[in-house]
Tab-separated table of C-alpha atoms in Angstrom:
chain	number	residue	atom	x	y	z
A	183	MET	CA	10.681	158.285	252.887
A	184	ASP	CA	13.462	157.318	250.401
A	185	SER	CA	16.585	156.048	251.680
A	186	LEU	CA	19.028	158.790	251.222
A	187	THR	CA	16.499	161.173	253.587
A	188	GLN	CA	16.526	158.165	256.269
A	189	ILE	CA	20.122	157.563	256.288
A	190	ALA	CA	20.659	161.590	256.519
A	191	LEU	CA	17.977	161.659	259.307
A	192	GLY	CA	19.198	158.797	261.243
A	193	SER	CA	22.896	160.120	261.167
A	194	ALA	CA	21.916	163.700	262.778
A	195	VAL	CA	19.398	161.662	265.531
A	196	GLY	CA	22.868	159.056	266.191
A	197	TYR	CA	25.768	161.948	266.732
A	198	ALA	CA	22.684	164.261	268.658
A	199	VAL	CA	22.228	161.500	271.085
A	200	MET	CA	26.313	159.525	270.718
A	201	GLY	CA	27.959	162.226	269.257
A	202	LYS	CA	29.884	163.140	272.844
A	203	GLN	CA	30.075	159.452	273.754
A	204	MET	CA	30.669	158.481	270.433
A	205	GLY	CA	32.470	160.747	267.699
A	206	LYS	CA	31.233	160.723	264.104
A	207	ARG	CA	31.041	156.575	264.741
A	208	ALA	CA	27.449	157.462	266.790
A	209	ALA	CA	26.385	159.138	263.046
A	210	LEU	CA	27.602	156.182	261.547
A	211	TYR	CA	25.570	153.573	263.735
A	212	GLY	CA	22.257	156.031	262.976
A	213	ALA	CA	22.893	156.079	259.134
A	214	ILE	CA	22.467	151.984	259.799
A	215	LEU	CA	20.011	151.500	262.079
A	216	CYS	CA	17.904	154.072	260.315
A	217	THR	CA	18.457	151.073	257.350
A	218	ILE	CA	17.021	148.577	259.280
A	219	PRO	CA	13.199	149.096	259.186
A	220	ASP	CA	13.069	149.584	255.584
A	221	LEU	CA	14.696	146.062	255.306
A	222	ASP	CA	10.941	143.851	255.199
A	223	VAL	CA	11.039	145.067	251.358
A	224	PHE	CA	13.038	142.334	250.770
A	225	ILE	CA	9.798	139.061	252.697
A	226	ASN	CA	8.033	137.719	250.708
A	227	TYR	CA	4.328	137.776	252.866
A	228	GLY	CA	2.759	135.894	249.662
A	229	GLY	CA	2.191	137.978	246.962
A	230	ASP	CA	1.596	141.357	245.700
A	231	VAL	CA	-1.140	142.376	248.039
A	232	HIS	CA	0.070	141.079	250.909
A	233	ASN	CA	3.477	142.699	249.733
A	234	PHE	CA	2.175	145.791	249.866
A	235	THR	CA	-0.808	146.037	252.297
A	236	TYR	CA	1.881	144.485	255.490
A	237	HIS	CA	4.558	146.577	254.293
A	238	ARG	CA	6.008	149.545	256.957
A	239	GLY	CA	4.220	147.074	259.554
A	240	PHE	CA	6.400	145.019	262.327
A	241	SER	CA	9.492	146.512	261.090
A	242	HIS	CA	7.885	150.688	262.041
A	243	SER	CA	6.152	149.304	264.728
A	244	PHE	CA	6.948	151.430	268.062
A	245	ILE	CA	6.751	148.514	270.295
A	246	VAL	CA	9.211	146.240	268.533
A	247	HIS	CA	11.647	149.420	268.303
A	248	ALA	CA	11.760	149.470	272.492
A	249	VAL	CA	12.122	145.621	272.453
A	250	VAL	CA	15.345	145.395	270.019
A	251	ALA	CA	16.613	149.532	271.519
A	252	PRO	CA	18.579	147.851	274.196
A	253	LEU	CA	20.109	144.314	271.869
A	254	PHE	CA	21.246	147.185	269.346
A	255	ALA	CA	22.688	148.875	271.941
A	256	TRP	CA	24.242	146.234	273.904
A	257	TRP	CA	25.793	144.975	270.277
A	258	LEU	CA	27.198	147.784	269.399
A	259	LEU	CA	28.671	149.117	273.009
A	260	PHE	CA	30.511	145.453	272.425
A	261	ILE	CA	31.517	146.610	269.328
A	262	GLU	CA	32.835	149.761	270.659
A	263	LYS	CA	34.431	148.006	273.919
A	264	THR	CA	36.003	145.468	270.849
A	265	TYR	CA	37.089	148.300	268.767
A	266	PRO	CA	37.919	151.616	270.599
A	267	ALA	CA	37.553	154.627	268.535
A	268	LYS	CA	40.915	156.804	268.486
A	269	VAL	CA	40.072	160.003	270.772
A	270	VAL	CA	41.100	162.747	268.542
A	271	SER	CA	39.343	165.086	270.780
A	272	ASP	CA	38.502	165.733	274.361
A	273	SER	CA	35.016	166.522	273.467
A	274	ILE	CA	34.633	162.968	273.695
A	275	ILE	CA	33.591	161.605	276.827
A	276	ARG	CA	33.772	158.271	278.424
A	277	THR	CA	30.277	157.708	280.462
A	278	PRO	CA	30.094	155.292	283.113
A	279	GLU	CA	29.047	151.871	281.604
A	280	LYS	CA	25.594	151.897	283.540
A	281	ARG	CA	24.614	154.822	282.082
A	282	CYS	CA	26.173	154.926	278.366
A	283	PHE	CA	23.664	151.301	277.811
A	284	GLY	CA	21.016	153.387	279.162
A	285	ARG	CA	22.237	156.134	276.693
A	286	CYS	CA	22.869	154.188	273.797
A	287	THR	CA	19.162	152.439	274.305
A	288	LEU	CA	17.882	155.586	274.162
A	289	MET	CA	19.433	156.577	270.335
A	290	VAL	CA	18.192	153.138	269.460
A	291	PHE	CA	15.290	153.741	269.911
A	292	LEU	CA	14.731	157.701	268.497
A	293	VAL	CA	16.923	156.077	265.308
A	294	LEU	CA	14.016	153.646	264.607
A	295	VAL	CA	11.162	155.575	265.851
A	296	THR	CA	12.022	158.592	263.646
A	297	HIS	CA	12.461	156.254	260.239
A	298	ALA	CA	8.817	155.568	261.554
A	299	LEU	CA	7.809	158.689	262.437
A	300	ILE	CA	8.899	159.687	258.984
A	301	ASP	CA	7.070	157.527	256.913
A	302	GLY	CA	4.028	158.722	258.778
A	303	PHE	CA	3.562	161.599	257.961
A	304	THR	CA	3.858	160.239	254.125
A	305	VAL	CA	0.427	159.072	252.136
A	306	TYR	CA	1.240	155.439	252.236
A	307	GLY	CA	0.445	154.315	255.619
A	308	THR	CA	2.542	153.328	258.757
A	309	GLN	CA	1.484	150.586	261.455
A	310	PHE	CA	2.958	152.561	264.325
A	311	LEU	CA	1.480	149.725	266.806
A	312	TRP	CA	1.601	146.651	265.381
A	313	PRO	CA	0.764	144.355	266.641
A	314	ILE	CA	-1.904	145.702	268.954
A	315	THR	CA	-3.391	146.828	265.790
A	316	GLU	CA	-3.198	147.031	261.591
A	317	TYR	CA	-4.167	150.805	260.912
A	318	PRO	CA	-2.050	152.403	258.782
A	319	PHE	CA	-1.359	155.654	259.609
A	320	ALA	CA	-1.051	158.514	258.058
A	321	MET	CA	-0.518	162.646	257.946
A	322	ALA	CA	-0.013	162.598	254.044
A	323	THR	CA	1.751	166.408	254.256
A	324	LEU	CA	4.983	165.226	252.981
A	325	PHE	CA	5.670	163.132	249.888
A	326	ILE	CA	8.369	160.789	249.852
A	327	ILE	CA	10.640	162.537	248.079
A	328	ASP	CA	10.922	166.235	249.004
A	329	PRO	CA	14.799	168.187	248.765
A	330	LEU	CA	13.784	170.594	251.116
A	331	TYR	CA	13.048	168.641	253.914
A	332	THR	CA	16.338	166.682	253.094
A	333	LEU	CA	18.417	169.201	252.446
A	334	PRO	CA	19.948	170.886	255.421
A	335	LEU	CA	19.567	166.894	256.600
A	336	LEU	CA	22.538	166.173	253.712
A	337	VAL	CA	24.281	169.586	255.056
A	338	LEU	CA	24.919	167.591	258.148
A	339	LEU	CA	25.566	164.056	256.799
A	340	VAL	CA	28.343	166.096	254.276
A	341	MET	CA	30.434	167.696	257.271
A	342	PHE	CA	31.136	163.931	258.511
A	343	PHE	CA	33.077	163.278	255.125
A	344	ILE	CA	35.206	166.338	256.277
A	345	PRO	CA	37.909	166.178	257.885
A	346	GLY	CA	39.195	168.577	260.894
A	347	VAL	CA	35.202	169.805	260.901
A	348	ARG	CA	35.391	170.511	265.954
A	349	PRO	CA	32.999	168.481	267.251
A	350	SER	CA	31.404	171.253	268.731
A	351	THR	CA	30.624	172.810	265.519
A	352	LEU	CA	29.241	169.494	264.264
A	353	LEU	CA	26.652	169.173	267.569
A	354	LYS	CA	25.623	172.716	266.651
A	355	THR	CA	25.320	172.257	262.722
A	356	CYS	CA	23.164	169.138	264.131
A	357	THR	CA	20.772	170.715	266.524
A	358	ALA	CA	20.292	173.574	263.976
A	359	THR	CA	19.358	170.794	261.337
A	360	LEU	CA	17.458	168.991	262.969
A	361	ILE	CA	15.102	172.462	264.102
A	362	VAL	CA	14.843	173.559	260.999
A	363	SER	CA	13.611	169.928	259.202
A	364	THR	CA	10.821	169.174	262.174
A	365	VAL	CA	9.881	173.698	261.495
A	366	TYR	CA	9.339	171.614	257.431
A	367	LEU	CA	7.259	168.936	258.669
A	368	VAL	CA	4.754	171.883	260.420
A	369	TRP	CA	4.850	174.590	257.588
A	370	GLY	CA	3.721	170.961	256.100
A	371	VAL	CA	0.604	170.174	258.534
A	372	ALA	CA	-0.328	174.382	258.242
A	373	ALA	CA	-0.458	174.055	254.748
A	374	LYS	CA	-2.097	171.068	254.198
A	375	TRP	CA	-4.929	172.870	257.168
A	376	HIS	CA	-4.796	175.998	254.220
A	377	ILE	CA	-5.624	173.596	251.893
A	378	GLU	CA	-8.324	171.094	253.174
A	379	ARG	CA	-10.235	174.842	253.927
A	380	LEU	CA	-9.702	176.005	250.591
A	381	ASN	CA	-11.003	173.030	249.230
A	382	ASN	CA	-14.079	172.967	251.506
A	383	LYS	CA	-15.148	176.018	250.224
A	384	ALA	CA	-14.554	175.124	246.818
A	385	PHE	CA	-16.457	171.978	247.133
A	386	ASP	CA	-19.314	173.666	248.815
A	387	GLN	CA	-19.500	175.971	245.242
A	388	SER	CA	-20.020	173.666	243.086
A	389	ASN	CA	-21.841	170.412	246.060
A	390	ILE	CA	-19.285	168.015	246.348
A	391	THR	CA	-19.936	165.848	250.079
A	392	SER	CA	-17.957	162.927	250.507
A	393	ASP	CA	-16.943	160.530	253.649
A	394	VAL	CA	-13.927	159.620	252.247
A	395	VAL	CA	-11.747	162.733	251.460
A	396	ILE	CA	-7.817	162.502	251.105
A	397	SER	CA	-5.543	164.886	250.720
A	398	THR	CA	-1.228	164.826	250.378
A	399	SER	CA	1.666	166.500	248.992
A	400	ALA	CA	2.328	166.297	245.766
A	401	PRO	CA	5.498	164.945	244.531
A	402	LEU	CA	8.515	167.325	245.476
A	403	THR	CA	6.954	169.679	247.210
A	404	THR	CA	4.677	171.079	249.864
A	405	PHE	CA	3.526	174.149	247.610
A	406	LEU	CA	0.640	171.811	245.573
A	407	TRP	CA	-1.845	169.006	246.936
A	408	ARG	CA	-3.497	166.951	245.397
A	409	THR	CA	-6.530	165.348	247.303
A	410	VAL	CA	-9.285	162.357	246.182
A	411	VAL	CA	-12.084	162.767	246.628
A	412	MET	CA	-14.973	159.146	246.319
A	413	GLN	CA	-18.287	158.879	245.230
A	414	ASP	CA	-20.394	156.129	244.663
A	415	ASP	CA	-20.241	155.615	240.718
A	416	HIS	CA	-17.239	158.485	240.460
A	417	TYR	CA	-14.219	160.854	242.067
A	418	TYR	CA	-12.276	163.864	241.950
A	419	GLU	CA	-9.170	164.442	241.337
A	420	VAL	CA	-8.138	167.938	242.940
A	421	PHE	CA	-5.029	170.540	242.662
A	422	THR	CA	-4.790	172.858	244.828
A	423	SER	CA	-1.810	175.390	245.477
A	424	VAL	CA	-0.750	177.521	248.548
A	425	PHE	CA	-1.522	180.327	246.618
A	426	ASP	CA	-4.805	179.569	245.013
A	427	SER	CA	-8.160	181.009	245.776
A	428	VAL	CA	-10.876	179.247	245.205
A	429	LYS	CA	-11.760	180.052	241.996
A	430	ASP	CA	-8.348	178.392	241.319
A	431	VAL	CA	-9.309	174.966	242.549
A	432	SER	CA	-9.148	172.415	239.777
A	433	ILE	CA	-11.293	169.608	240.086
A	434	THR	CA	-11.418	166.482	238.057
A	435	ARG	CA	-13.955	163.705	237.944
A	436	TYR	CA	-13.619	160.292	236.517
A	437	PRO	CA	-15.248	157.515	237.007
A	438	THR	CA	-15.066	153.983	238.702
A	439	GLU	CA	-17.740	151.371	238.482
A	440	PRO	CA	-17.922	149.272	242.016
A	441	SER	CA	-20.458	147.318	241.017
A	442	LEU	CA	-17.771	145.654	239.422
A	443	LEU	CA	-16.540	144.013	243.155
A	444	ALA	CA	-20.378	142.422	243.520
A	445	SER	CA	-19.038	138.775	243.190
A	446	ILE	CA	-15.676	139.284	244.328
A	447	GLN	CA	-15.561	141.464	246.783
A	448	ASN	CA	-15.499	138.984	249.859
A	449	GLU	CA	-11.904	137.658	248.098
A	450	TRP	CA	-9.550	138.766	251.190
A	451	GLU	CA	-7.245	140.671	248.304
A	452	VAL	CA	-9.889	142.550	247.277
A	453	ARG	CA	-10.734	142.953	251.797
A	454	ARG	CA	-7.376	144.287	252.226
A	455	LEU	CA	-7.185	146.873	249.537
A	456	MET	CA	-10.376	148.291	250.185
A	457	TRP	CA	-9.175	148.294	254.157
A	458	PHE	CA	-5.352	149.720	253.379
A	459	THR	CA	-6.570	152.747	251.013
A	460	LYS	CA	-9.422	153.701	252.855
A	461	GLY	CA	-11.674	153.760	250.713
A	462	ALA	CA	-9.106	155.794	248.239
A	463	TYR	CA	-9.523	152.861	245.207
A	464	SER	CA	-10.963	153.276	241.738
A	465	VAL	CA	-12.548	150.095	239.850
A	466	ARG	CA	-12.450	149.690	235.536
A	467	GLN	CA	-12.735	147.111	233.481
A	468	GLU	CA	-9.925	146.608	231.184
A	469	ASN	CA	-10.653	144.026	228.186
A	470	ASP	CA	-11.784	140.957	230.067
A	471	ARG	CA	-9.799	141.956	233.047
A	472	ILE	CA	-11.277	144.157	235.851
A	473	MET	CA	-8.136	146.624	238.118
A	474	LEU	CA	-8.361	148.703	241.543
A	475	SER	CA	-6.202	151.185	241.181
A	476	ASP	CA	-4.831	152.678	245.006
A	477	LEU	CA	-6.376	156.383	244.396
A	478	ARG	CA	-3.673	157.762	246.850
A	479	MET	CA	-0.146	157.764	245.069
A	480	GLY	CA	0.171	158.991	241.885
A	481	VAL	CA	-2.114	160.586	239.618
A	482	GLU	CA	-5.117	160.044	237.199
A	483	GLY	CA	-4.360	157.366	234.512
A	484	ALA	CA	-0.554	156.591	236.336
A	485	TYR	CA	-0.972	155.447	239.467
A	486	VAL	CA	1.783	153.362	241.785
A	487	PHE	CA	0.049	150.304	242.695
A	488	THR	CA	-3.043	149.051	241.107
A	489	PHE	CA	-4.234	145.335	241.120
A	490	ASP	CA	-5.053	142.465	238.355
A	491	ILE	CA	-8.037	141.943	240.780
A	492	GLY	CA	-10.516	140.058	238.361
A	493	ARG	CA	-11.653	138.407	235.269
A	494	ILE	CA	-14.371	138.386	232.952
A	495	GLU	CA	-15.074	135.224	231.562
A	496	GLU	CA	-17.336	134.264	228.550
A	497	ASP	CA	-20.788	134.071	230.547
A	498	GLY	CA	-20.331	137.339	231.666
A	499	LYS	CA	-19.528	136.242	235.187
A	500	ILE	CA	-17.076	137.588	237.306
A	501	VAL	CA	-14.029	135.758	238.992
A	502	PRO	CA	-10.830	136.440	241.287
A	503	GLY	CA	-8.374	137.396	239.307
A	504	ASN	CA	-4.358	136.639	239.676
A	505	PHE	CA	-4.163	139.385	242.115
A	506	GLN	CA	-0.469	140.728	241.331
A	507	GLN	CA	0.698	143.950	240.718
A	508	ASN	CA	0.371	146.453	237.475
A	509	SER	CA	1.747	149.820	238.562
A	510	SER	CA	1.428	152.251	235.259
A	511	ARG	CA	3.755	155.402	236.667
A	512	PRO	CA	4.003	158.826	235.610
A	513	ASN	CA	5.909	160.445	233.254
A	514	ILE	CA	9.431	162.050	234.520
A	515	SER	CA	8.888	164.564	231.008
A	516	ASP	CA	5.715	165.425	233.086
A	517	LEU	CA	7.548	166.417	236.396
A	518	PRO	CA	7.619	170.447	235.655
A	519	LYS	CA	4.932	171.028	235.537
A	520	ILE	CA	3.862	170.424	239.192
A	521	PHE	CA	5.688	173.633	239.725
A	522	GLN	CA	4.362	175.012	237.114
A	523	ARG	CA	0.773	174.411	238.618
A	524	ILE	CA	1.790	176.206	241.919
A	525	THR	CA	1.132	179.630	240.356
A	526	ASP	CA	-0.570	178.839	237.134
A	527	PRO	CA	-4.183	177.260	238.104
A	528	THR	CA	-4.526	176.825	234.323
A	529	ILE	CA	-1.719	174.399	234.276
A	530	LYS	CA	-3.484	170.494	233.438
A	531	ILE	CA	-1.555	167.527	235.564
A	532	SER	CA	-3.116	164.732	235.273
A	533	ARG	CA	-3.694	163.202	231.509
């Protein structure tokens, strides 16, 4: 998810667990802690493919979170002891040191885990169980930016900056905010289930079958969904609204050329991309270059993660490319089409 959402979520979780013991500083600690997992974007793992597929790895692992939580808790309590907050309300409860350490450890763990969990609701892939497995888990029920999920969390975040708000009011708002945002996540799961049932009926009518079918919410909304269906030499891009009937499901076919991978498919980068995309990738030739695109993120003609994986020599032989990322991001001017398509199945989104 985007950084603002993570900060708002982290502050809410931090305050929910330690608000009575630390006051608003618990929200501050939660906001800081929740940014730590995403600092892995500054690590150079050795190349564009490495950086793409190792992101959301060890820093998003529940196992790592359990190990580092006591260390961060000790550090936070050291700060609290060295620079104690001014008690402005009797609602700040000073608990025994051992109990406070345990509760603070729980706060740190929950802040880090909820960061990873909310990332897991997107389609990218999050390695919850690293180092046991590097499998990138993905619910694919939430876009990386979703205003309906973020807005309740932002209301609470703003309240933390308003002086004079009673701690009891903050705690009640915090509880309500976490409940509302969680209910929205449940809605996303239910919407995905509905969309997949609708799609399956449309696929049956069109005689489309595949072992690789990935559906995910469209940008900024869970009321419109985009699905990729893979075949041998082609794939389908499908747009479905929660208000669609079976006949309204938009199915468009596009070509792919996996045969171009024949001489380079044993390259680590190629195998890694095929695995990480879970089979939802396209291969095409652009002049003398072979390009592989992750079909899960973006729309046809504008995929966020596209890599130069091969080069065609003068004798026609295909050799490994430089494996650099060559993205084409969707045009923001096309964004209104997303919301128009929710109620109008005649709207075409991809170019």
